[in-house]
Amino acid sequence: MNDTKDEVKIVTYEPQYKEAFKTLNEEWIKTFFVMEASDYKLLEHPEEEILNKGGHIVFALLNGEAVGTCALMKSEHEPFVYELAKMAVSPKAQGKKIGYLLGNTLVDLAKDLKAEKIVLETNSALVPAIKLYEKLGFIHIPITDAGYDRVDVQMQLNINR
């Protein structure tokens, strides 16, 4: 007998998940930081700001509910560079390795897209997130052109092509 309760399914963005993308991200950002103009721009307009610019968004569904999300944003200046961004997992679903599933899905996608590297920005207060990124193979790099006031850690994953 297959028990599908608590089974996590990773799916790609569909318009029905637009509000979940915003809600999940606002929830964690407001817990630790304050929302910035860049946050609102991406979260209110994911199709225009991420998908239509060559990016991707995935969701983790638990029992049919979107409980996690993450975006892979295409660099506007470097054709083979992507940014892992807007990873959020609902507190009620943490501890189920959802962040790892989301991140790993997008790392695999970046490889399929022939990316040379994936970059990300985070904050040193988010220790579990940093450990997750390290587990995915990201290394710490010097901070340059941080996109948010809260950024004090930048990381990069070099992809062997």
PDB file of C-alpha atoms in Angstrom:
ATOM      1  CA  MET A   1       0.000   0.000   0.000  1.00  0.00           C
ATOM      2  CA  ASN A   2       1.359   3.410  -0.935  1.00  0.00           C
ATOM      3  CA  ASP A   3       0.978   5.999   1.778  1.00  0.00           C
ATOM      4  CA  THR A   4       1.052   9.388   0.043  1.00  0.00           C
ATOM      5  CA  LYS A   5       0.320  11.380   3.199  1.00  0.00           C
ATOM      6  CA  ASP A   6       3.171  13.809   3.878  1.00  0.00           C
ATOM      7  CA  GLU A   7       4.576  13.208   0.401  1.00  0.00           C
ATOM      8  CA  VAL A   8       6.257  16.283  -1.005  1.00  0.00           C
ATOM      9  CA  LYS A   9       5.813  16.972  -4.702  1.00  0.00           C
ATOM     10  CA  ILE A  10       7.867  19.606  -6.567  1.00  0.00           C
ATOM     11  CA  VAL A  11       5.943  21.413  -9.309  1.00  0.00           C
ATOM     12  CA  THR A  12       6.667  24.320 -11.618  1.00  0.00           C
ATOM     13  CA  TYR A  13       4.980  27.709 -11.407  1.00  0.00           C
ATOM     14  CA  GLU A  14       1.364  28.021 -12.434  1.00  0.00           C
ATOM     15  CA  PRO A  15      -0.740  31.171 -11.997  1.00  0.00           C
ATOM     16  CA  GLN A  16      -2.719  29.476  -9.219  1.00  0.00           C
ATOM     17  CA  TYR A  17       0.459  29.553  -7.066  1.00  0.00           C
ATOM     18  CA  LYS A  18       1.170  33.269  -7.516  1.00  0.00           C
ATOM     19  CA  GLU A  19      -0.304  34.232  -4.148  1.00  0.00           C
ATOM     20  CA  ALA A  20       1.543  31.384  -2.385  1.00  0.00           C
ATOM     21  CA  PHE A  21       4.837  32.682  -3.809  1.00  0.00           C
ATOM     22  CA  LYS A  22       4.181  36.052  -2.217  1.00  0.00           C
ATOM     23  CA  THR A  23       2.726  34.769   1.056  1.00  0.00           C
ATOM     24  CA  LEU A  24       5.471  32.219   1.758  1.00  0.00           C
ATOM     25  CA  ASN A  25       8.228  34.758   1.108  1.00  0.00           C
ATOM     26  CA  GLU A  26       6.594  37.599   3.039  1.00  0.00           C
ATOM     27  CA  GLU A  27       6.148  35.269   5.994  1.00  0.00           C
ATOM     28  CA  TRP A  28       9.859  34.525   6.401  1.00  0.00           C
ATOM     29  CA  ILE A  29      11.137  37.970   5.403  1.00  0.00           C
ATOM     30  CA  LYS A  30       8.914  39.717   7.942  1.00  0.00           C
ATOM     31  CA  THR A  31       9.970  37.219  10.631  1.00  0.00           C
ATOM     32  CA  PHE A  32      13.646  38.190  10.351  1.00  0.00           C
ATOM     33  CA  PHE A  33      13.848  41.449   8.386  1.00  0.00           C
ATOM     34  CA  VAL A  34      11.736  44.121   6.716  1.00  0.00           C
ATOM     35  CA  MET A  35      10.308  43.951   3.229  1.00  0.00           C
ATOM     36  CA  GLU A  36      12.241  46.048   0.707  1.00  0.00           C
ATOM     37  CA  ALA A  37      11.166  47.557  -2.616  1.00  0.00           C
ATOM     38  CA  SER A  38      12.975  44.759  -4.495  1.00  0.00           C
ATOM     39  CA  ASP A  39      10.988  42.167  -2.541  1.00  0.00           C
ATOM     40  CA  TYR A  40       7.655  43.718  -3.462  1.00  0.00           C
ATOM     41  CA  LYS A  41       8.666  44.017  -7.115  1.00  0.00           C
ATOM     42  CA  LEU A  42       9.493  40.305  -7.432  1.00  0.00           C
ATOM     43  CA  LEU A  43       6.741  38.964  -5.197  1.00  0.00           C
ATOM     44  CA  GLU A  44       3.925  40.989  -6.732  1.00  0.00           C
ATOM     45  CA  HIS A  45       5.026  40.421 -10.336  1.00  0.00           C
ATOM     46  CA  PRO A  46       6.725  36.998 -10.581  1.00  0.00           C
ATOM     47  CA  GLU A  47       5.672  36.401 -14.171  1.00  0.00           C
ATOM     48  CA  GLU A  48       7.040  39.723 -15.438  1.00  0.00           C
ATOM     49  CA  GLU A  49      10.109  39.933 -13.191  1.00  0.00           C
ATOM     50  CA  ILE A  50      11.243  36.294 -13.141  1.00  0.00           C
ATOM     51  CA  LEU A  51       9.522  33.998 -15.623  1.00  0.00           C
ATOM     52  CA  ASN A  52       9.350  36.335 -18.631  1.00  0.00           C
ATOM     53  CA  LYS A  53      13.056  37.106 -18.183  1.00  0.00           C
ATOM     54  CA  GLY A  54      14.102  33.458 -18.555  1.00  0.00           C
ATOM     55  CA  GLY A  55      13.742  32.451 -14.923  1.00  0.00           C
ATOM     56  CA  HIS A  56      11.880  29.643 -13.225  1.00  0.00           C
ATOM     57  CA  ILE A  57       9.872  29.187 -10.033  1.00  0.00           C
ATOM     58  CA  VAL A  58       9.125  25.885  -8.329  1.00  0.00           C
ATOM     59  CA  PHE A  59       6.852  24.950  -5.446  1.00  0.00           C
ATOM     60  CA  ALA A  60       6.819  22.162  -2.913  1.00  0.00           C
ATOM     61  CA  LEU A  61       3.345  20.769  -2.415  1.00  0.00           C
ATOM     62  CA  LEU A  62       2.551  18.843   0.745  1.00  0.00           C
ATOM     63  CA  ASN A  63      -0.810  17.102   0.614  1.00  0.00           C
ATOM     64  CA  GLY A  64      -1.687  19.435  -2.269  1.00  0.00           C
ATOM     65  CA  GLU A  65      -0.797  22.653  -0.436  1.00  0.00           C
ATOM     66  CA  ALA A  66       2.073  24.922  -1.519  1.00  0.00           C
ATOM     67  CA  VAL A  67       4.351  24.930   1.546  1.00  0.00           C
ATOM     68  CA  GLY A  68       7.626  25.961  -0.092  1.00  0.00           C
ATOM     69  CA  THR A  69       8.941  27.857  -3.073  1.00  0.00           C
ATOM     70  CA  CYS A  70      12.159  28.983  -4.728  1.00  0.00           C
ATOM     71  CA  ALA A  71      13.124  30.892  -7.867  1.00  0.00           C
ATOM     72  CA  LEU A  72      15.971  30.573 -10.330  1.00  0.00           C
ATOM     73  CA  MET A  73      16.494  34.012 -11.858  1.00  0.00           C
ATOM     74  CA  LYS A  74      18.449  34.495 -15.074  1.00  0.00           C
ATOM     75  CA  SER A  75      21.150  37.147 -14.939  1.00  0.00           C
ATOM     76  CA  GLU A  76      20.438  40.115 -17.169  1.00  0.00           C
ATOM     77  CA  HIS A  77      24.147  40.699 -17.781  1.00  0.00           C
ATOM     78  CA  GLU A  78      25.730  37.232 -17.917  1.00  0.00           C
ATOM     79  CA  PRO A  79      23.960  34.665 -20.125  1.00  0.00           C
ATOM     80  CA  PHE A  80      25.121  31.567 -18.224  1.00  0.00           C
ATOM     81  CA  VAL A  81      24.626  32.876 -14.689  1.00  0.00           C
ATOM     82  CA  TYR A  82      21.524  32.358 -12.573  1.00  0.00           C
ATOM     83  CA  GLU A  83      20.549  33.454  -9.082  1.00  0.00           C
ATOM     84  CA  LEU A  84      18.881  31.186  -6.569  1.00  0.00           C
ATOM     85  CA  ALA A  85      16.373  33.490  -4.911  1.00  0.00           C
ATOM     86  CA  LYS A  86      13.212  33.725  -2.863  1.00  0.00           C
ATOM     87  CA  MET A  87      13.495  30.349  -1.169  1.00  0.00           C
ATOM     88  CA  ALA A  88      10.827  30.052   1.496  1.00  0.00           C
ATOM     89  CA  VAL A  89       9.367  27.134   3.429  1.00  0.00           C
ATOM     90  CA  SER A  90       6.357  27.493   5.677  1.00  0.00           C
ATOM     91  CA  PRO A  91       7.205  26.995   9.359  1.00  0.00           C
ATOM     92  CA  LYS A  92       4.581  24.230   9.512  1.00  0.00           C
ATOM     93  CA  ALA A  93       6.511  22.248   6.879  1.00  0.00           C
ATOM     94  CA  GLN A  94      10.066  22.799   8.074  1.00  0.00           C
ATOM     95  CA  GLY A  95      12.130  19.767   8.962  1.00  0.00           C
ATOM     96  CA  LYS A  96      10.928  17.782   5.939  1.00  0.00           C
ATOM     97  CA  LYS A  97      13.962  18.610   3.756  1.00  0.00           C
ATOM     98  CA  ILE A  98      11.754  20.778   1.524  1.00  0.00           C
ATOM     99  CA  GLY A  99      14.416  23.484   1.151  1.00  0.00           C
ATOM    100  CA  TYR A 100      16.897  20.885  -0.035  1.00  0.00           C
ATOM    101  CA  LEU A 101      14.396  19.432  -2.518  1.00  0.00           C
ATOM    102  CA  LEU A 102      13.626  22.890  -3.906  1.00  0.00           C
ATOM    103  CA  GLY A 103      17.288  23.908  -4.128  1.00  0.00           C
ATOM    104  CA  ASN A 104      18.397  20.624  -5.646  1.00  0.00           C
ATOM    105  CA  THR A 105      15.609  20.783  -8.247  1.00  0.00           C
ATOM    106  CA  LEU A 106      16.756  24.242  -9.344  1.00  0.00           C
ATOM    107  CA  VAL A 107      20.458  23.308  -9.341  1.00  0.00           C
ATOM    108  CA  ASP A 108      19.600  20.399 -11.652  1.00  0.00           C
ATOM    109  CA  LEU A 109      17.540  22.732 -13.834  1.00  0.00           C
ATOM    110  CA  ALA A 110      20.431  25.214 -14.033  1.00  0.00           C
ATOM    111  CA  LYS A 111      22.693  22.381 -15.195  1.00  0.00           C
ATOM    112  CA  ASP A 112      20.136  21.472 -17.882  1.00  0.00           C
ATOM    113  CA  LEU A 113      20.106  25.143 -18.921  1.00  0.00           C
ATOM    114  CA  LYS A 114      23.912  24.991 -19.363  1.00  0.00           C
ATOM    115  CA  ALA A 115      24.525  27.479 -16.555  1.00  0.00           C
ATOM    116  CA  GLU A 116      28.133  28.149 -15.584  1.00  0.00           C
ATOM    117  CA  LYS A 117      27.297  29.244 -12.065  1.00  0.00           C
ATOM    118  CA  ILE A 118      24.501  30.004  -9.642  1.00  0.00           C
ATOM    119  CA  VAL A 119      24.817  32.839  -7.143  1.00  0.00           C
ATOM    120  CA  LEU A 120      22.728  33.697  -4.116  1.00  0.00           C
ATOM    121  CA  GLU A 121      22.420  36.327  -1.406  1.00  0.00           C
ATOM    122  CA  THR A 122      21.483  35.684   2.188  1.00  0.00           C
ATOM    123  CA  ASN A 123      22.100  36.835   5.739  1.00  0.00           C
ATOM    124  CA  SER A 124      24.412  35.324   8.352  1.00  0.00           C
ATOM    125  CA  ALA A 125      21.502  35.151  10.815  1.00  0.00           C
ATOM    126  CA  LEU A 126      19.926  32.461   8.639  1.00  0.00           C
ATOM    127  CA  VAL A 127      22.283  29.678   9.734  1.00  0.00           C
ATOM    128  CA  PRO A 128      20.053  26.751   8.629  1.00  0.00           C
ATOM    129  CA  ALA A 129      19.722  28.306   5.159  1.00  0.00           C
ATOM    130  CA  ILE A 130      23.486  28.771   4.849  1.00  0.00           C
ATOM    131  CA  LYS A 131      24.071  25.147   5.913  1.00  0.00           C
ATOM    132  CA  LEU A 132      21.553  24.072   3.268  1.00  0.00           C
ATOM    133  CA  TYR A 133      23.317  26.064   0.558  1.00  0.00           C
ATOM    134  CA  GLU A 134      26.667  24.600   1.609  1.00  0.00           C
ATOM    135  CA  LYS A 135      25.136  21.111   1.398  1.00  0.00           C
ATOM    136  CA  LEU A 136      24.039  21.941  -2.154  1.00  0.00           C
ATOM    137  CA  GLY A 137      27.669  22.815  -2.970  1.00  0.00           C
ATOM    138  CA  PHE A 138      27.641  26.610  -2.700  1.00  0.00           C
ATOM    139  CA  ILE A 139      30.794  28.337  -1.458  1.00  0.00           C
ATOM    140  CA  HIS A 140      31.149  31.748   0.188  1.00  0.00           C
ATOM    141  CA  ILE A 141      32.371  34.606  -2.018  1.00  0.00           C
ATOM    142  CA  PRO A 142      33.093  38.299  -1.350  1.00  0.00           C
ATOM    143  CA  ILE A 143      30.022  40.525  -1.356  1.00  0.00           C
ATOM    144  CA  THR A 144      29.554  42.646  -4.467  1.00  0.00           C
ATOM    145  CA  ASP A 145      26.478  44.643  -5.494  1.00  0.00           C
ATOM    146  CA  ALA A 146      24.135  43.251  -2.852  1.00  0.00           C
ATOM    147  CA  GLY A 147      20.534  43.495  -3.982  1.00  0.00           C
ATOM    148  CA  TYR A 148      19.094  43.998  -0.484  1.00  0.00           C
ATOM    149  CA  ASP A 149      20.096  45.900   2.645  1.00  0.00           C
ATOM    150  CA  ARG A 150      19.918  42.660   4.670  1.00  0.00           C
ATOM    151  CA  VAL A 151      22.541  40.837   2.568  1.00  0.00           C
ATOM    152  CA  ASP A 152      25.783  40.090   4.386  1.00  0.00           C
ATOM    153  CA  VAL A 153      26.542  36.730   2.748  1.00  0.00           C
ATOM    154  CA  GLN A 154      26.957  35.907  -0.924  1.00  0.00           C
ATOM    155  CA  MET A 155      27.532  32.399  -2.197  1.00  0.00           C
ATOM    156  CA  GLN A 156      28.205  30.762  -5.523  1.00  0.00           C
ATOM    157  CA  LEU A 157      27.973  27.311  -7.059  1.00  0.00           C
ATOM    158  CA  ASN A 158      30.288  26.688  -9.994  1.00  0.00           C
ATOM    159  CA  ILE A 159      28.832  24.204 -12.436  1.00  0.00           C
ATOM    160  CA  ASN A 160      31.100  21.977 -14.476  1.00  0.00           C
ATOM    161  CA  ARG A 161      29.806  22.107 -18.015  1.00  0.00           C
TER     162      ARG A 161
END
